[in-house]
CSV table of C-alpha atoms in Angstrom, one decimal:
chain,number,residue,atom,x,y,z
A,1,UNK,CA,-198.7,-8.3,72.8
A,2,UNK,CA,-199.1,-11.9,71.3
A,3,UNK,CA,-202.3,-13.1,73.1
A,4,UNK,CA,-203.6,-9.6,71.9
A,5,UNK,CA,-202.6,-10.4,68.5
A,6,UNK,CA,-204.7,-13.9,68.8
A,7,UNK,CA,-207.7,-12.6,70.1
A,8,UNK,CA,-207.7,-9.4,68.3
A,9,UNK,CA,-207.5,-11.5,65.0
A,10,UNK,CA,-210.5,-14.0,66.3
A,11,UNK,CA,-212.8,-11.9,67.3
A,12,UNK,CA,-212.2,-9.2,64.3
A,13,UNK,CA,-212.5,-12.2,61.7
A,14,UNK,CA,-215.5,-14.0,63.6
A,15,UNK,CA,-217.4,-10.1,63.1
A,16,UNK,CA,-216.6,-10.5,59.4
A,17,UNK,CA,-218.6,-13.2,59.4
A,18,UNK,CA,-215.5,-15.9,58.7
A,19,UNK,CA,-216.9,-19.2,59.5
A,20,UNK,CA,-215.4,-20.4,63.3
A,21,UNK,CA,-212.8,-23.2,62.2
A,22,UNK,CA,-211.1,-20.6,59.8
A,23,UNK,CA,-211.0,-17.8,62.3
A,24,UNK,CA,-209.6,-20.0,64.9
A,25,UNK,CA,-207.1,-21.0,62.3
A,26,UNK,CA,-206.4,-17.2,61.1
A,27,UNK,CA,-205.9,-16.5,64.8
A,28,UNK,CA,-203.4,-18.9,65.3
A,29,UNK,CA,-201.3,-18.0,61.9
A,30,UNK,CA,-201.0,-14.4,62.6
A,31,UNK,CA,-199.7,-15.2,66.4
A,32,UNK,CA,-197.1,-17.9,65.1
A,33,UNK,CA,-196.1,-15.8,62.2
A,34,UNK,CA,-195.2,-12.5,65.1
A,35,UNK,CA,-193.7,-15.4,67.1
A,36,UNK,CA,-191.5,-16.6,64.5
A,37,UNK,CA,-193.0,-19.9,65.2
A,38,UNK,CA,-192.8,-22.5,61.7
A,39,UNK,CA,-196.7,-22.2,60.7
A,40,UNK,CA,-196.1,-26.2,60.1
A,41,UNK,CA,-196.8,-26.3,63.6
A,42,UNK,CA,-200.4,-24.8,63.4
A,43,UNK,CA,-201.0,-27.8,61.0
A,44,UNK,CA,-199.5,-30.4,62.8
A,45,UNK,CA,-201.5,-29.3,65.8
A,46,UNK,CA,-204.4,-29.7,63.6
A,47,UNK,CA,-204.0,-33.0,62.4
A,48,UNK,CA,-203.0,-34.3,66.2
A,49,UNK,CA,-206.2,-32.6,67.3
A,50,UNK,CA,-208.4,-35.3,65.1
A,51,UNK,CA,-205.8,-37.9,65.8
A,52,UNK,CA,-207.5,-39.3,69.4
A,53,UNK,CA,-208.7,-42.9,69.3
A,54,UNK,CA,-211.8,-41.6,71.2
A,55,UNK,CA,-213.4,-39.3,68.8
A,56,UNK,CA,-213.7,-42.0,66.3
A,57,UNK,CA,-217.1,-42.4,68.1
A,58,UNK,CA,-218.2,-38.4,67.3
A,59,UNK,CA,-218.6,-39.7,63.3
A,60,UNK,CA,-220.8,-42.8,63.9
A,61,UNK,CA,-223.2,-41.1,67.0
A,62,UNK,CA,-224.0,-38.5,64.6
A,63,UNK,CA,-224.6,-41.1,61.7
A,64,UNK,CA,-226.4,-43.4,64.5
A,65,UNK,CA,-228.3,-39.6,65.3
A,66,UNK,CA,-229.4,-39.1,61.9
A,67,UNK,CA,-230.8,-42.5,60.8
A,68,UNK,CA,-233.0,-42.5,63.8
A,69,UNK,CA,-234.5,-39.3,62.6
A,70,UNK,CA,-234.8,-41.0,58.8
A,71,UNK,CA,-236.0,-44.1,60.2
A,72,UNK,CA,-238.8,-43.3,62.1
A,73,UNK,CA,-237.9,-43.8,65.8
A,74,UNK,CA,-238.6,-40.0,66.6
A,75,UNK,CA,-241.8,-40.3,65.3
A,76,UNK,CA,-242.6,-43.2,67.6
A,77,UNK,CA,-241.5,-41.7,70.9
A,78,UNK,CA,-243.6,-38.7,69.8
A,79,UNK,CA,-246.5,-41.3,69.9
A,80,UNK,CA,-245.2,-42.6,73.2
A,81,UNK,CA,-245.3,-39.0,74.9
A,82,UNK,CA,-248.2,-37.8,73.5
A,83,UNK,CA,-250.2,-41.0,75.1
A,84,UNK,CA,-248.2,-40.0,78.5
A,85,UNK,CA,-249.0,-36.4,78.5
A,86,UNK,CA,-250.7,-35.1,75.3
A,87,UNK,CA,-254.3,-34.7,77.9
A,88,UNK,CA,-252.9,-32.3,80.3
A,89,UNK,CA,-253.2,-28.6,78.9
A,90,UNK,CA,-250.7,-27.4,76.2
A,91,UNK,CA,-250.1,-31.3,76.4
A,92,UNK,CA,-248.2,-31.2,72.5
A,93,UNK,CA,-245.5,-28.9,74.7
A,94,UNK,CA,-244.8,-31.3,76.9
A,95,UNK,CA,-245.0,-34.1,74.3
A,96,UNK,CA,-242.5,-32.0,72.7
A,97,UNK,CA,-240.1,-31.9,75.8
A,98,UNK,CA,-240.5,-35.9,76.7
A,99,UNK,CA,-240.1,-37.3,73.4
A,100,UNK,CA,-236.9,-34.6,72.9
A,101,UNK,CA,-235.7,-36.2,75.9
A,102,UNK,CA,-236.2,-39.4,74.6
A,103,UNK,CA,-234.5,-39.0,71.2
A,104,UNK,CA,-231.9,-37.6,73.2
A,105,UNK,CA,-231.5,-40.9,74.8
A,106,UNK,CA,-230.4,-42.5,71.8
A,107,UNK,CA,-228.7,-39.9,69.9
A,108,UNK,CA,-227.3,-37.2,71.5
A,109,UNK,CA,-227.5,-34.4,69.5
A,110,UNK,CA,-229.2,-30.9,70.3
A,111,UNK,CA,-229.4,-30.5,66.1
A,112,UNK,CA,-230.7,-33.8,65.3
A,113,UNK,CA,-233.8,-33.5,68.2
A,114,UNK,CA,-234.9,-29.6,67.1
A,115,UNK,CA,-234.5,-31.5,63.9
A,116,UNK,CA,-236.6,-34.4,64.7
A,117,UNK,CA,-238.9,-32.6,66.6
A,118,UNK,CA,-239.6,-29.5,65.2
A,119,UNK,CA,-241.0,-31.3,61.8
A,120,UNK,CA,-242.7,-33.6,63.6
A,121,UNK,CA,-244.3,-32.0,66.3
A,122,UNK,CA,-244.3,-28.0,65.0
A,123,UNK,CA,-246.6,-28.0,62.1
A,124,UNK,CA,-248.8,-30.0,64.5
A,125,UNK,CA,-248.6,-28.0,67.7
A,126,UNK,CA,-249.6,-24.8,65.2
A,127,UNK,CA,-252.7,-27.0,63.4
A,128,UNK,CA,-253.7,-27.4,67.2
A,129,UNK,CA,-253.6,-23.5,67.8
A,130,UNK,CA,-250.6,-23.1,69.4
A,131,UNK,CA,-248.6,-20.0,68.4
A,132,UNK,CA,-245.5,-20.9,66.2
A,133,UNK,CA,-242.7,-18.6,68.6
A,134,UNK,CA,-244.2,-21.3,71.4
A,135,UNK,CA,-243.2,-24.4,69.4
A,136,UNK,CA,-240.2,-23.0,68.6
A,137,UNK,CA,-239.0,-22.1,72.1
A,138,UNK,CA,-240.3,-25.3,73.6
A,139,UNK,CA,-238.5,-27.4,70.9
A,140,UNK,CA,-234.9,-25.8,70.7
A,141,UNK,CA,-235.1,-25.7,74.8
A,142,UNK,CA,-236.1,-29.5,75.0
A,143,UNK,CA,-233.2,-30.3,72.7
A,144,UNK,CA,-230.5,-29.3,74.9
A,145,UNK,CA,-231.7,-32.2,77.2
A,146,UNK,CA,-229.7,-34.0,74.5
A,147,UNK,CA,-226.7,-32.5,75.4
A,148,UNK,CA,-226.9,-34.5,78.7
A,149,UNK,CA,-228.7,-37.7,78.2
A,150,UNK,CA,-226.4,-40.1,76.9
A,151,UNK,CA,-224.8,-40.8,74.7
A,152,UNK,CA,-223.7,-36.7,74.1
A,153,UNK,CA,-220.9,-36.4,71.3
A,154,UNK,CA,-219.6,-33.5,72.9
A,155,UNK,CA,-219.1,-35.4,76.2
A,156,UNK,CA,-216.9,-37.2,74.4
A,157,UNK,CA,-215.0,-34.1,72.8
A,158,UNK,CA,-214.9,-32.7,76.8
A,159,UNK,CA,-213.1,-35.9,77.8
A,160,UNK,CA,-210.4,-35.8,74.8
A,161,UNK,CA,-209.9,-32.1,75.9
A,162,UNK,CA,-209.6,-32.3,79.2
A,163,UNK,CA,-206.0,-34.0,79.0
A,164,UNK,CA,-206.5,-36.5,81.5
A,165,UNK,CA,-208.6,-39.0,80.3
A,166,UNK,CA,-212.0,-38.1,82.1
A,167,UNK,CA,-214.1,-41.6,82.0
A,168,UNK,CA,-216.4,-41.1,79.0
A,169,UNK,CA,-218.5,-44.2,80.9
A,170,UNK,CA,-218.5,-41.9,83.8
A,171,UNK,CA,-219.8,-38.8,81.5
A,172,UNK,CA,-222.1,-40.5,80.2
A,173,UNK,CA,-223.9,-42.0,83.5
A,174,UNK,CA,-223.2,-38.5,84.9
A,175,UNK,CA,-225.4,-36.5,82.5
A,176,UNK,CA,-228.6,-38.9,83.2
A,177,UNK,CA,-230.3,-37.5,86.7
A,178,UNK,CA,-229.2,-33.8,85.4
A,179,UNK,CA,-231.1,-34.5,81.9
A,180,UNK,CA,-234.1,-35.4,84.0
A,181,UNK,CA,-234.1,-32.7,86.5
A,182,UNK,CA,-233.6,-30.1,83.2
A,183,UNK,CA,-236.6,-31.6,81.6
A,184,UNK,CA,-238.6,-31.5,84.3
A,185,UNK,CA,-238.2,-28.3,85.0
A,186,UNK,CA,-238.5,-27.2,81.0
A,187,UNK,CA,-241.9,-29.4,81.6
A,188,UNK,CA,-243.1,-27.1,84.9
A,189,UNK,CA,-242.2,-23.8,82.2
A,190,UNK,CA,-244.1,-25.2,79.5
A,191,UNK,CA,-247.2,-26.3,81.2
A,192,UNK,CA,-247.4,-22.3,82.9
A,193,UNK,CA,-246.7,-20.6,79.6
A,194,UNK,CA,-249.5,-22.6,77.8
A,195,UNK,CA,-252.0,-22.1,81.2
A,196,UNK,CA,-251.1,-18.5,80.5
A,197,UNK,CA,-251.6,-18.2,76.9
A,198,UNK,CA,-254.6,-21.0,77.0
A,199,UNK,CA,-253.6,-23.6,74.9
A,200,UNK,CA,-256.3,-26.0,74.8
A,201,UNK,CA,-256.1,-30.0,76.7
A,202,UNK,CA,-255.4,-33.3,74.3
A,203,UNK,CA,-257.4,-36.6,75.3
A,204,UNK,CA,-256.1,-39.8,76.4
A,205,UNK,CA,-255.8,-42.4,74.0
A,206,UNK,CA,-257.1,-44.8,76.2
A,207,UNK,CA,-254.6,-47.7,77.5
A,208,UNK,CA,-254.7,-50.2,74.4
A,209,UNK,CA,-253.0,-47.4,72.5
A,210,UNK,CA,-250.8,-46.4,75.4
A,211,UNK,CA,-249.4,-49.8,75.9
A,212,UNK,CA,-249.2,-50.6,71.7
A,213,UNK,CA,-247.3,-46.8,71.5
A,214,UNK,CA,-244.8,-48.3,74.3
A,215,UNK,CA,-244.5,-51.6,72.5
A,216,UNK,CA,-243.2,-50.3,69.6
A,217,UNK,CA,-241.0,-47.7,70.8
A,218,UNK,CA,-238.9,-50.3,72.5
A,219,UNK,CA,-236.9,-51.5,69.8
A,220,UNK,CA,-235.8,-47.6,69.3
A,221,UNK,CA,-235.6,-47.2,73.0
A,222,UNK,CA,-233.6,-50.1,73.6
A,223,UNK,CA,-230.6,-48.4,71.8
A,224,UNK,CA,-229.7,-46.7,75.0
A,225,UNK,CA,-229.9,-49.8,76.9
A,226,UNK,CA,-227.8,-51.8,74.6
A,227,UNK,CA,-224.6,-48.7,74.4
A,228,UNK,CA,-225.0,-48.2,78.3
A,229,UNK,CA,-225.2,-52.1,79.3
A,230,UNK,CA,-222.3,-52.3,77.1
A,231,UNK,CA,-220.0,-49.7,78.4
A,232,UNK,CA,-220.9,-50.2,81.8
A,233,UNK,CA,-220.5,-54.4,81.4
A,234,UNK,CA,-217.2,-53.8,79.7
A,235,UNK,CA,-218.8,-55.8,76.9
A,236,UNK,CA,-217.4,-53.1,74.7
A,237,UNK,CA,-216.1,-49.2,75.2
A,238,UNK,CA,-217.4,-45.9,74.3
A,239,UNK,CA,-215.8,-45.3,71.1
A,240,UNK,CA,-216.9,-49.5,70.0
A,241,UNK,CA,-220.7,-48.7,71.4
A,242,UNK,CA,-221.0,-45.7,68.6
A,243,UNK,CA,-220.2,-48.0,66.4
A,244,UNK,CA,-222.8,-50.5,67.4
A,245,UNK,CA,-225.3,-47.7,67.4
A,246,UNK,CA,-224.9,-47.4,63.7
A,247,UNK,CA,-225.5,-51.1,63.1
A,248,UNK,CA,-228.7,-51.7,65.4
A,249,UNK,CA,-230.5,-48.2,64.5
A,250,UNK,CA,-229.6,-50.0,60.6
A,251,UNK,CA,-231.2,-53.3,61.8
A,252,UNK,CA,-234.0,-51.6,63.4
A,253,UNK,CA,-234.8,-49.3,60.5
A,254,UNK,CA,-234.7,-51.8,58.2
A,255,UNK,CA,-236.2,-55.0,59.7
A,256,UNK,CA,-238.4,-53.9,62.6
A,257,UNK,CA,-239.8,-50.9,61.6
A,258,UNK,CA,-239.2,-51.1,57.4
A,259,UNK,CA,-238.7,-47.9,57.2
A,260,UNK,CA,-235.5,-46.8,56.4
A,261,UNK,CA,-234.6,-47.6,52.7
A,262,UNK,CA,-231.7,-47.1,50.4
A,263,UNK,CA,-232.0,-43.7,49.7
A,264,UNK,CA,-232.3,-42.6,53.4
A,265,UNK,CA,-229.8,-44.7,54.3
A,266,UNK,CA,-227.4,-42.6,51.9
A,267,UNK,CA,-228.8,-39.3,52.9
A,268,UNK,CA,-228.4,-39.8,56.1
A,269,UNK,CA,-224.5,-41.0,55.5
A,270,UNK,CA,-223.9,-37.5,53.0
A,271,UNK,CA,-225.7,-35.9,55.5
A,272,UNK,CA,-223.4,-37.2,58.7
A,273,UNK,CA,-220.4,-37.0,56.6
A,274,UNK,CA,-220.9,-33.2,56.3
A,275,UNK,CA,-221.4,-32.7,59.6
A,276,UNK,CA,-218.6,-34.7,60.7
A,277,UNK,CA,-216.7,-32.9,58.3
A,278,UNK,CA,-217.3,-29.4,60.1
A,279,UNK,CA,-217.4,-30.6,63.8
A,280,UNK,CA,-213.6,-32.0,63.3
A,281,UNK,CA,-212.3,-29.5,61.3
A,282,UNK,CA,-213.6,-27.1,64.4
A,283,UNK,CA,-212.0,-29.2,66.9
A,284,UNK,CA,-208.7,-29.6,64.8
A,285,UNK,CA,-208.5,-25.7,64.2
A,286,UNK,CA,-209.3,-25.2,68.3
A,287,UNK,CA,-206.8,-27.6,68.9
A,288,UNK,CA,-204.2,-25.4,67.0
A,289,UNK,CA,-205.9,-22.3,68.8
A,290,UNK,CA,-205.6,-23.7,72.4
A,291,UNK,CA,-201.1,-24.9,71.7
A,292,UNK,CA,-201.3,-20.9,71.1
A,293,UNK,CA,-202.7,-20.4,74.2
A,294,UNK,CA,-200.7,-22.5,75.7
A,295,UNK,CA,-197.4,-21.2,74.8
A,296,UNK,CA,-198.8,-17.7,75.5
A,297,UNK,CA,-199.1,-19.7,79.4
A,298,UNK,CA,-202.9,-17.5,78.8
A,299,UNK,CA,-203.9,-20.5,81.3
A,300,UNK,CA,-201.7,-19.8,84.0
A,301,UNK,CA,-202.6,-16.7,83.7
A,302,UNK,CA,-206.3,-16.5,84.0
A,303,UNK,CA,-205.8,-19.8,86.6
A,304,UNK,CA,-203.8,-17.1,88.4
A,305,UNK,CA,-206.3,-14.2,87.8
A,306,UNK,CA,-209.5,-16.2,89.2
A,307,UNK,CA,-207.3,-17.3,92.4
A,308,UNK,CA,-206.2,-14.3,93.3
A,309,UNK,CA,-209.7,-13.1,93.1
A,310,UNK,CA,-211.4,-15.7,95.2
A,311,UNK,CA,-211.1,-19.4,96.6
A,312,UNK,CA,-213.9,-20.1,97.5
A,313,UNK,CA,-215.2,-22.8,94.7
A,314,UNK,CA,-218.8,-21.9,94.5
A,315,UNK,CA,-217.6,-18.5,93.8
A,316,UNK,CA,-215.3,-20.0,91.4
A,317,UNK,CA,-217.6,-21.8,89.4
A,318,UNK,CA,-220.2,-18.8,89.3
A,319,UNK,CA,-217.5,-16.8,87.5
A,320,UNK,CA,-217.0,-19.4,85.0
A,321,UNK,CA,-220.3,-20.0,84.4
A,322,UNK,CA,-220.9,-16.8,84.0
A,323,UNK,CA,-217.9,-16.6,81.1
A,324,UNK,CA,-218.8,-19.4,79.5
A,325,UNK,CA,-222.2,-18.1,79.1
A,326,UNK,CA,-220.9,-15.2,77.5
A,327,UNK,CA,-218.2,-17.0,75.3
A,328,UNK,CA,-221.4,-19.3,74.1
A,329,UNK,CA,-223.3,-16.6,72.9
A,330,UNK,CA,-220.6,-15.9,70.2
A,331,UNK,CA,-218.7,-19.2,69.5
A,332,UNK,CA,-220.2,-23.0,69.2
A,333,UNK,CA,-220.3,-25.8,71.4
A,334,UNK,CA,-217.6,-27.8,69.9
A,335,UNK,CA,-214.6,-25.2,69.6
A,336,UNK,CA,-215.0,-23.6,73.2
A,337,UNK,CA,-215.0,-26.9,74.7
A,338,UNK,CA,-211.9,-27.7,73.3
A,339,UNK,CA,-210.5,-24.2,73.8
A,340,UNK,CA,-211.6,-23.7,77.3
A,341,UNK,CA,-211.3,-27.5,78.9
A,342,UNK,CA,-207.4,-27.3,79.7
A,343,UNK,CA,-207.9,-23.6,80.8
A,344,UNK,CA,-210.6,-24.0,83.2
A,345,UNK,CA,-210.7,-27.7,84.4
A,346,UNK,CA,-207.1,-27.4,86.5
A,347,UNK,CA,-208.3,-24.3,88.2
A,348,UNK,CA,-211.7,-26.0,89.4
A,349,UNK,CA,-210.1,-29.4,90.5
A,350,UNK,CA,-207.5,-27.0,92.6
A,351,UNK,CA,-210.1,-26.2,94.5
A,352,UNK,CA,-211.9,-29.5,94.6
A,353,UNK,CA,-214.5,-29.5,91.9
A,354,UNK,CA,-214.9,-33.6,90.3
A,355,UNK,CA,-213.7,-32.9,86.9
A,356,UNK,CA,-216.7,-35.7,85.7
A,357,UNK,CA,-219.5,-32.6,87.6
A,358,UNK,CA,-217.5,-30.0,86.3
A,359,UNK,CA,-217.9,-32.0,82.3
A,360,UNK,CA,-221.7,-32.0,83.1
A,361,UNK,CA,-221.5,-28.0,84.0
A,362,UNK,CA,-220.1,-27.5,80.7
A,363,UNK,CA,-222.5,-29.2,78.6
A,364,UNK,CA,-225.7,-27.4,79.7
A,365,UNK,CA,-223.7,-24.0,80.6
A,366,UNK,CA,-222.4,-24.4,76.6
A,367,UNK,CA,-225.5,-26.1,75.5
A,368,UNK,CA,-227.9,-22.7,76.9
A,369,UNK,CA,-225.2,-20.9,74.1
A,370,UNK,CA,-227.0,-22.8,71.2
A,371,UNK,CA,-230.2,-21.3,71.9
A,372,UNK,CA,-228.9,-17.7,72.4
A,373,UNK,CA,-228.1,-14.9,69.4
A,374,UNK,CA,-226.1,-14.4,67.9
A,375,UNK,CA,-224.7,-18.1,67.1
A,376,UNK,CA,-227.7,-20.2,68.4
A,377,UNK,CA,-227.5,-22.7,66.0
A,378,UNK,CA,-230.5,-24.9,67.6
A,379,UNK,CA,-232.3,-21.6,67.7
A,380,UNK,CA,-231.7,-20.9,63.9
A,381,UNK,CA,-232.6,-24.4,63.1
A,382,UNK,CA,-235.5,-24.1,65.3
A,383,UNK,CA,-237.0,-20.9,63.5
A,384,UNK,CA,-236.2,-22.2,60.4
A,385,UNK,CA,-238.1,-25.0,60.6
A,386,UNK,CA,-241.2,-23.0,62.5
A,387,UNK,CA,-241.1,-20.8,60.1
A,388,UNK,CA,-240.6,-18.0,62.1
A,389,UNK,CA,-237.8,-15.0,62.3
A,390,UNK,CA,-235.3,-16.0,64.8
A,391,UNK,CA,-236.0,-12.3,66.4
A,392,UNK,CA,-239.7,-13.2,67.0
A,393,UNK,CA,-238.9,-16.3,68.6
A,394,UNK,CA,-236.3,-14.7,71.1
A,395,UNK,CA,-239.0,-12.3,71.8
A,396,UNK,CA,-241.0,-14.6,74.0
A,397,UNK,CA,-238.3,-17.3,75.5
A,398,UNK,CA,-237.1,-16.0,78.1
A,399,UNK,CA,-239.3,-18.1,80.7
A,400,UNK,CA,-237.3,-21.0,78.9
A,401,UNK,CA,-234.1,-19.4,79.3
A,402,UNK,CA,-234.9,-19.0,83.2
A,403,UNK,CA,-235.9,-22.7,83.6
A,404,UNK,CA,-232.6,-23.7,81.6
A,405,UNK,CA,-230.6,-21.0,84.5
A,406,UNK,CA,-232.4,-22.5,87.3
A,407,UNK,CA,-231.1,-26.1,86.0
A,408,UNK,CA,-227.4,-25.0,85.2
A,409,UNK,CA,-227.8,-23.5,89.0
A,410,UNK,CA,-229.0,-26.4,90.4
A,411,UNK,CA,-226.4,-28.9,88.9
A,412,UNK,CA,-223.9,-26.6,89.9
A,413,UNK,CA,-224.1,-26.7,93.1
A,414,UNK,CA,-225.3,-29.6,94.1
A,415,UNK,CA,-222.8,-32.1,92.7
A,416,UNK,CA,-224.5,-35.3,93.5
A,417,UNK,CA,-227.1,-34.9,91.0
A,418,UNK,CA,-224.2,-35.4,88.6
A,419,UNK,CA,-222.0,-37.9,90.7
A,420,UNK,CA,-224.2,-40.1,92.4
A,421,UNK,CA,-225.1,-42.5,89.5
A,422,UNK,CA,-220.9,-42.6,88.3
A,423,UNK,CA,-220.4,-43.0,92.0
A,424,UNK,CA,-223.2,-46.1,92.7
A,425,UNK,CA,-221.6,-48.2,89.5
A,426,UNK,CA,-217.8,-48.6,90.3
């Protein structure tokens, strides 16, 4: 009768359109209050749900994230990808995809690249003649890649919710051969839907501009290098490295490029600040949501349900997949991770599954949920900055929804695309 209560009250408030952190929260009050539980205890969760040492590093990735963006660097790894592939036909498309791939290398964030991206390269790509639902689908599907090159803030949220302390060095190292492999196949989708549609070729810029685009990249480049080396040397740890983040993307803004003044600088802080804001007050009200889950032993209980239905772990893990694609469609990245990590992860390391390969899982299988209605936020951030209905850009991306399946497929169920790299550096 209880766990009906709690999910009766979620989903009836998320339909009345009550933002996800409060409905979480109004779940978790009505439960307590039939259980005769002290409604202290939702708070207290709360507040112990923001209290980990390790998500310290969520606030500074996302301010590192956003002063790229004011900075410059996107614009310079545009420049970088379009001398790499802009000659090939529907070249801007895969620009679009390898610089998103690039940004995503130093900072992490699926909203930040469609961000980036999308005013960067959209108002271009539809100058050029491409159609504006193509930008948008190419951009908000090239931002997930974000979600798995390092350094991904929601790794991070996956490690404090798994309970046992999965390696964020080893999440991080984890998500780099899948973020390839998902971009490459994005790449082989883009280039067919442009042959189809026939967007026209770009020229190559000849190889004094290649090399000069690759020369001053580096600087924003080498951000990735610097919080990897670092982790990885034990110079410094995850959470330190965000921090570090913050202070060279400042340096480099400032002093190498001179392009990030006072006023960014501040936008960019009001701007992070807001956004931290929400994220922790999601995974504080989650937090509250899953100890209701818990004492409802709903774990147990759908550990229990999935056993009895099968062993077998690749069947397993194509039933969870499966849910979790559904659960993304209606609920954000941040809350379901934190919700459905200590639900799911013991009954897929029970039979077997790394929980580091089962983190990576997550983060596409969630990420695919932020390009999908009715809660795609990349996808509404994508169409609002194409200046298109979010309805006409759904229309036509499917092909990208089928190259982002064939990639959550793939890493699935072949684990050493995410475990080989964590494997080869301890």
């Amino acid at each position: 009768m209880e766990l009906l209560i709690l999910m009766g009250v979620l989903v009836l408030l998320l339909a009345l359109g009550v933002p996800v952190a409060f409905s979480l929260l109004g779940a978790s009050i009505a439960t307590f209050l039939v259980m005769d539980i002290p409604l202290v205890v939702v708070f207290q969760r709360l507040a112990g749900g923001i209290s980990v040492f390790s998500l310290m590093a969520i606030p500074f990735f996302i301010f590192a994230g956003d002063l790229m963006y004011r900075s410059g660097i996107a614009q310079r790894l545009v420049e970088v990808a379009e001398a790499m592939l802009g000659r090939t036909r529907g070249g801007l498309g895969l620009v679009n995809v390898g610089a998103s791939t690039m940004f995503g290398a130093v900072s992490g964030s699926a909203i930040a690249s469609a961000s980036a991206m999308g005013s960067t390269l959209m108002p271009l790509m539809k100058q050029k003649g491409y159609g504006a639902d193509y930008a948008v689908n190419v951009t908000v599907s090239a931002a997930i890649v974000g979600l798995l090159i390092p350094p991904s803030h929601n790794m991070i949220i996956y490690s404090a919710a798994s309970g046992i302390g999965v390696p964020i060095g080893d999440l991080f190292l984890a998500g780099v051969v899948p973020g390839i492999v998902t971009a490459v196949i994005l790449m082989a989708v883009t280039w067919l839907v442009a042959v189809r549609r026939g967007y026209p070729s770009g020229q190559f810029p000849g190889w004094a501009s290649f090399v000069r685009a690759i020369l001053i990249a580096v600087p924003g480049l080498m951000a990735a290098v610097i919080i990897m080396g670092g982790i990885l040397s034990g110079i410094f740890t995850a959470t330190e490295s965000s921090a570090i983040a913050v202070i060279y993307t400042v340096l480099v803004g400032a002093f190498v490029y001179r392009s990030l003044g006072w006023s960014r600088f501040v936008d960019a802080a009001q701007q992070s600040v807001k956004v931290t804001a929400m994220v922790l007050l999601i995974i504080g009200a989650a937090t509250a949501f899953g100890y209701a889950l818990a004492v409802l032993e709903a774990p147990a209980q759908l550990a229990e349900l999935i056993t009895s239905i099968t062993r077998n772990p690749l069947a397993i893990l194509l039933i969870i997949n499966i849910t979790l694609l559904v659960l993304g469609t209606f609920m954000d990245m941040s809350p379901l991770i934190v919700i459905t990590t200590p639900i799911l992860l013991p009954v897929v390391m029970e039979v077997g599954v790394d929980p580091v390969h089962f983190g990576i899982i997550m983060m596409l299988n969630l990420g695919i949920g932020l390009v999908t209605p009715p809660v795609g936020s990349v996808l509404f951030v994508g169409a609002a900055v194409g200046g298109i209905k979010v309805e006409d850009a759904v229309k036509t991306i499917w092909p990208f929804y089928l190259a982002l399946i064939v990639s959550l497929v793939l890493i699935t169920y072949i684990p050493a695309l995410s475990l080989s790299l964590p494997q080869m550096f301890k």
